[in-house]
PDB file of C-alpha atoms in Angstrom:
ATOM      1  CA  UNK T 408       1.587  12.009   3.801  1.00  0.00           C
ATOM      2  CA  UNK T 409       5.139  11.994   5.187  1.00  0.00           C
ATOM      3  CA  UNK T 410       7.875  14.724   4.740  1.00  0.00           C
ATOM      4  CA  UNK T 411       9.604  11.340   3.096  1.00  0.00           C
ATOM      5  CA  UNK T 412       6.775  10.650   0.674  1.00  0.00           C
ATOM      6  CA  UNK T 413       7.097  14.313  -0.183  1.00  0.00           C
ATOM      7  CA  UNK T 414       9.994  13.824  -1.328  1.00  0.00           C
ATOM      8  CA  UNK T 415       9.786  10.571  -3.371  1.00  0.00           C
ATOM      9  CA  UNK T 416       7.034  12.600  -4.875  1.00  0.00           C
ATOM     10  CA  UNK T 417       9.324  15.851  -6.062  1.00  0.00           C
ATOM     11  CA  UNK T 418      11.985  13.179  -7.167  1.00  0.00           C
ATOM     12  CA  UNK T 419       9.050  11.471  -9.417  1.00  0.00           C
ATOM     13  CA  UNK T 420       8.448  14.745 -10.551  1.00  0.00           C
ATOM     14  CA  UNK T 421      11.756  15.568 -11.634  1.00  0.00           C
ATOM     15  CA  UNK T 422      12.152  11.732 -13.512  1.00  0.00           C
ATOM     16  CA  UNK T 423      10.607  10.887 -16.107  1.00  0.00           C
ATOM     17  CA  UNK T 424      12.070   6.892 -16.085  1.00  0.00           C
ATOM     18  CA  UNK T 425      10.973   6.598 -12.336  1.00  0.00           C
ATOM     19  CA  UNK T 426       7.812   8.142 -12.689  1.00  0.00           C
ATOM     20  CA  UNK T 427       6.772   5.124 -15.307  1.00  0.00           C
ATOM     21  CA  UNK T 428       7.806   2.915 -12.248  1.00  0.00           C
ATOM     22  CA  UNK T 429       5.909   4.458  -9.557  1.00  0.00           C
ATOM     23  CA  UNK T 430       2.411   4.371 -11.953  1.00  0.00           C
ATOM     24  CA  UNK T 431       3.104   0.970 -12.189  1.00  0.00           C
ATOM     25  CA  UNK T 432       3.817   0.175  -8.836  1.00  0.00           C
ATOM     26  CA  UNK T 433       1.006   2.578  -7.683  1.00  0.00           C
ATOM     27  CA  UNK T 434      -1.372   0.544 -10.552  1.00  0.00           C
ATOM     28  CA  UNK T 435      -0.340  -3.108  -9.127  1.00  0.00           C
ATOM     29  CA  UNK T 436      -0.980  -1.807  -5.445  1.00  0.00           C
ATOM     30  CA  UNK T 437      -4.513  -1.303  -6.028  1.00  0.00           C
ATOM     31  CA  UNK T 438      -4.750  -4.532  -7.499  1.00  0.00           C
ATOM     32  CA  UNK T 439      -3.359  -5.605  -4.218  1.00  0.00           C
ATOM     33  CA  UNK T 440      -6.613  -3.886  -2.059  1.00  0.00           C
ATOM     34  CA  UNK T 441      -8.463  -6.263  -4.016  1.00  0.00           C
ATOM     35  CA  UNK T 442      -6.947  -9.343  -2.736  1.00  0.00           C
ATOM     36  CA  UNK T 443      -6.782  -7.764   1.068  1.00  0.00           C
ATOM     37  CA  UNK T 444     -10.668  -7.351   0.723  1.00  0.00           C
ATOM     38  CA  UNK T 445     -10.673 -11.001  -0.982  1.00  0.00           C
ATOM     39  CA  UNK T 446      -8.862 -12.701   2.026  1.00  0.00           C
ATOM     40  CA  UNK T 447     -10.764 -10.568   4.393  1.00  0.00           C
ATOM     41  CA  UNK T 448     -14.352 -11.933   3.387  1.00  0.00           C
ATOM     42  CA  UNK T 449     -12.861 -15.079   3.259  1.00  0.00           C
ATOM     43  CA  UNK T 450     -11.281 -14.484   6.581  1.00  0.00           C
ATOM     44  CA  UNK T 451      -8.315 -15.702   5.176  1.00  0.00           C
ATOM     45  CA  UNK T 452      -5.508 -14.520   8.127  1.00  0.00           C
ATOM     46  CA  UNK T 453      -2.631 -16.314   6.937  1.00  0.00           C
ATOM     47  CA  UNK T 454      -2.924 -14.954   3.032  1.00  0.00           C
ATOM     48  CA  UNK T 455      -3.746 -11.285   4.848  1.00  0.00           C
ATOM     49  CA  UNK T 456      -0.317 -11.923   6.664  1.00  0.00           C
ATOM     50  CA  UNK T 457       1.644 -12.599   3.376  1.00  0.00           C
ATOM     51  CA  UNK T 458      -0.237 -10.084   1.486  1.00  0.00           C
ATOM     52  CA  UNK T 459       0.054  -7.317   4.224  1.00  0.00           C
ATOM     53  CA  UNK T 460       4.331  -8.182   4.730  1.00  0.00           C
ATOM     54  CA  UNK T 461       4.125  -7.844   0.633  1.00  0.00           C
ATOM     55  CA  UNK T 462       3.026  -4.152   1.377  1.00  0.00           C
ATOM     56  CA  UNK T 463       5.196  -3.469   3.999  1.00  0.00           C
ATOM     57  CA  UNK T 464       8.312  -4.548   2.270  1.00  0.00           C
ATOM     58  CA  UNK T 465       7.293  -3.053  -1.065  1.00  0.00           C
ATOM     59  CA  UNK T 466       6.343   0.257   0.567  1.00  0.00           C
ATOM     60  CA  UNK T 467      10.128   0.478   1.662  1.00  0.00           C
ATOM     61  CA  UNK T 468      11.623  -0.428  -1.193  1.00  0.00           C
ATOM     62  CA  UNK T 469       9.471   2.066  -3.770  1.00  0.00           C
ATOM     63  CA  UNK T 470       9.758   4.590  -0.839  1.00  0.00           C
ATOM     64  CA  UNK T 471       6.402   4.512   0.607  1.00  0.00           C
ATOM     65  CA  UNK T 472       6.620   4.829   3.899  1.00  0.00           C
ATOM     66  CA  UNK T 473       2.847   5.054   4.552  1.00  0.00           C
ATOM     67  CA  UNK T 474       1.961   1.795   2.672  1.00  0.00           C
ATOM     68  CA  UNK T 475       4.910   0.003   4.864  1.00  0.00           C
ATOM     69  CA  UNK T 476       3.241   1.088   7.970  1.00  0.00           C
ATOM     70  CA  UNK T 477      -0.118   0.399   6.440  1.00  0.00           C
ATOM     71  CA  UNK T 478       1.094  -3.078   5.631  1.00  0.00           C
ATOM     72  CA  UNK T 479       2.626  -3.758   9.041  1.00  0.00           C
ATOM     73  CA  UNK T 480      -0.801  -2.286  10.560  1.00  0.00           C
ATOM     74  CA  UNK T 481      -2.706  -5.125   8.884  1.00  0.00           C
ATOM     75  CA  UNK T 482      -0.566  -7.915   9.399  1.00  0.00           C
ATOM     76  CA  UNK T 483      -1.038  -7.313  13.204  1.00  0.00           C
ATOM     77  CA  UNK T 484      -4.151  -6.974  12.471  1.00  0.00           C
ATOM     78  CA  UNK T 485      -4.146 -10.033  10.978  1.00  0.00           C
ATOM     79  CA  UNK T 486      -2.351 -11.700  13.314  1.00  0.00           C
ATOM     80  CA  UNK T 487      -5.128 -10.465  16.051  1.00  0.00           C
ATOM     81  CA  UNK T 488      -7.987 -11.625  13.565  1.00  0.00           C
ATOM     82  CA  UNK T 489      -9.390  -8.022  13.726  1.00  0.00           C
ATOM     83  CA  UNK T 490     -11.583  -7.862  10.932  1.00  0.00           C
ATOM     84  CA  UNK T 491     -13.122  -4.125  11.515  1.00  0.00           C
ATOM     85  CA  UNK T 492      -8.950  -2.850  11.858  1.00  0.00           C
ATOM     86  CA  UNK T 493      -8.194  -4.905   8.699  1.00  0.00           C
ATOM     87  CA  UNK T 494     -11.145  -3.240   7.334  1.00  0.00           C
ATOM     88  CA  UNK T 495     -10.070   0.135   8.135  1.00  0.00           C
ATOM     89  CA  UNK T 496      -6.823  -0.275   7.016  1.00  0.00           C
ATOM     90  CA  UNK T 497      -7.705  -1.545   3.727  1.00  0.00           C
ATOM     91  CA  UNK T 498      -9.858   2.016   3.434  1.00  0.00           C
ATOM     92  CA  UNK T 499      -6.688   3.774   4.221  1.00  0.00           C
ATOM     93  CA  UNK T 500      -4.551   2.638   1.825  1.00  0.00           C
ATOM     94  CA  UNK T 501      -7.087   2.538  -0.693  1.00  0.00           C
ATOM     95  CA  UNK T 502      -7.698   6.222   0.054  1.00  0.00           C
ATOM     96  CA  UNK T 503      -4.308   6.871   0.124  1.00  0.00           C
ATOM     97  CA  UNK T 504      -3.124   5.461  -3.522  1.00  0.00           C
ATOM     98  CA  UNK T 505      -6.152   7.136  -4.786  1.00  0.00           C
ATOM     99  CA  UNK T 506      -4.345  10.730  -3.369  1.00  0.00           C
ATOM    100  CA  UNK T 507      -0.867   9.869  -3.988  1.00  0.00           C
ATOM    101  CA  UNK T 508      -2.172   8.416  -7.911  1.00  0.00           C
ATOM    102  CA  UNK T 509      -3.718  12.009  -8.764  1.00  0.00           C
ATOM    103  CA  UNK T 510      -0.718  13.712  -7.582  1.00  0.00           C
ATOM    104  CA  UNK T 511       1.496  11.433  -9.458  1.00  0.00           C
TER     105      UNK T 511
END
C-alpha cells in the first residue's frame, strides 16, 4: 500500500459521507475482477483493454493509486496477450481490495 493510499484511508476514516463512497466503489471493483477473469478465459484482449483503462482511470479518481497501476499493468498486459501477467494481476488486485475492504 502507498503512503498515498494511507492517506485516502485516514481521510475515509475521518468521513463518514466518503466512506459510504469508497464501500461502494471498493464493492463494484470486485465485481470488476469478475469480468477481468471473464475476458481472460475468453481471451478477450480488447474488452481486458477497456476494462483494465476503466481501473486505471477509476483508481485515480477514488484515489487508488495501486488499482491505477494495477489497471495500467493489465492493459499492457493485454496489449502483449500475456495471459499468465493478466493472471497475476487479476490476483493482485483481488488480494488487494480484499486488504484495503477489511481496513475500510
Amino acid at each position: 500500500m502507498t503512503s498515498n493510499d494511507e492517506s485516502i484511508k485516514k481521510w475515509i476514516e475521518d468521513d463518514a459521507s466518503y466512506k459510504e463512497l469508497i464501500s461502494w466503489y471498493l464493492e463494484k471493483e470486485k465485481e470488476t475482477i469478475v469480468s477481468l477473469q471473464e475476458a481472460l478465459t475468453k481471451q478477450d484482449y480488447s474488452k481486458l483493454v477497456y476494462i483494465a483503462d476503466m481501473l486505471y482511470g477509476h483508481g485515480g479518481t477514488y484515489g487508488f493509486s495501486f488499482i491505477s497501476f494495477i489497471g495500467k499493468s493489465i492493459e499492457q498486459a493485454a496489449i502483449s496477450k500475456d495471459d499468465k501477467l493478466i493472471s497475476s494481476l487479476i490476483s493482485e488486485l483481488n488480494n488487494y481490495l480484499e486488504l484495503i475492504s477489511k481496513k475500510n
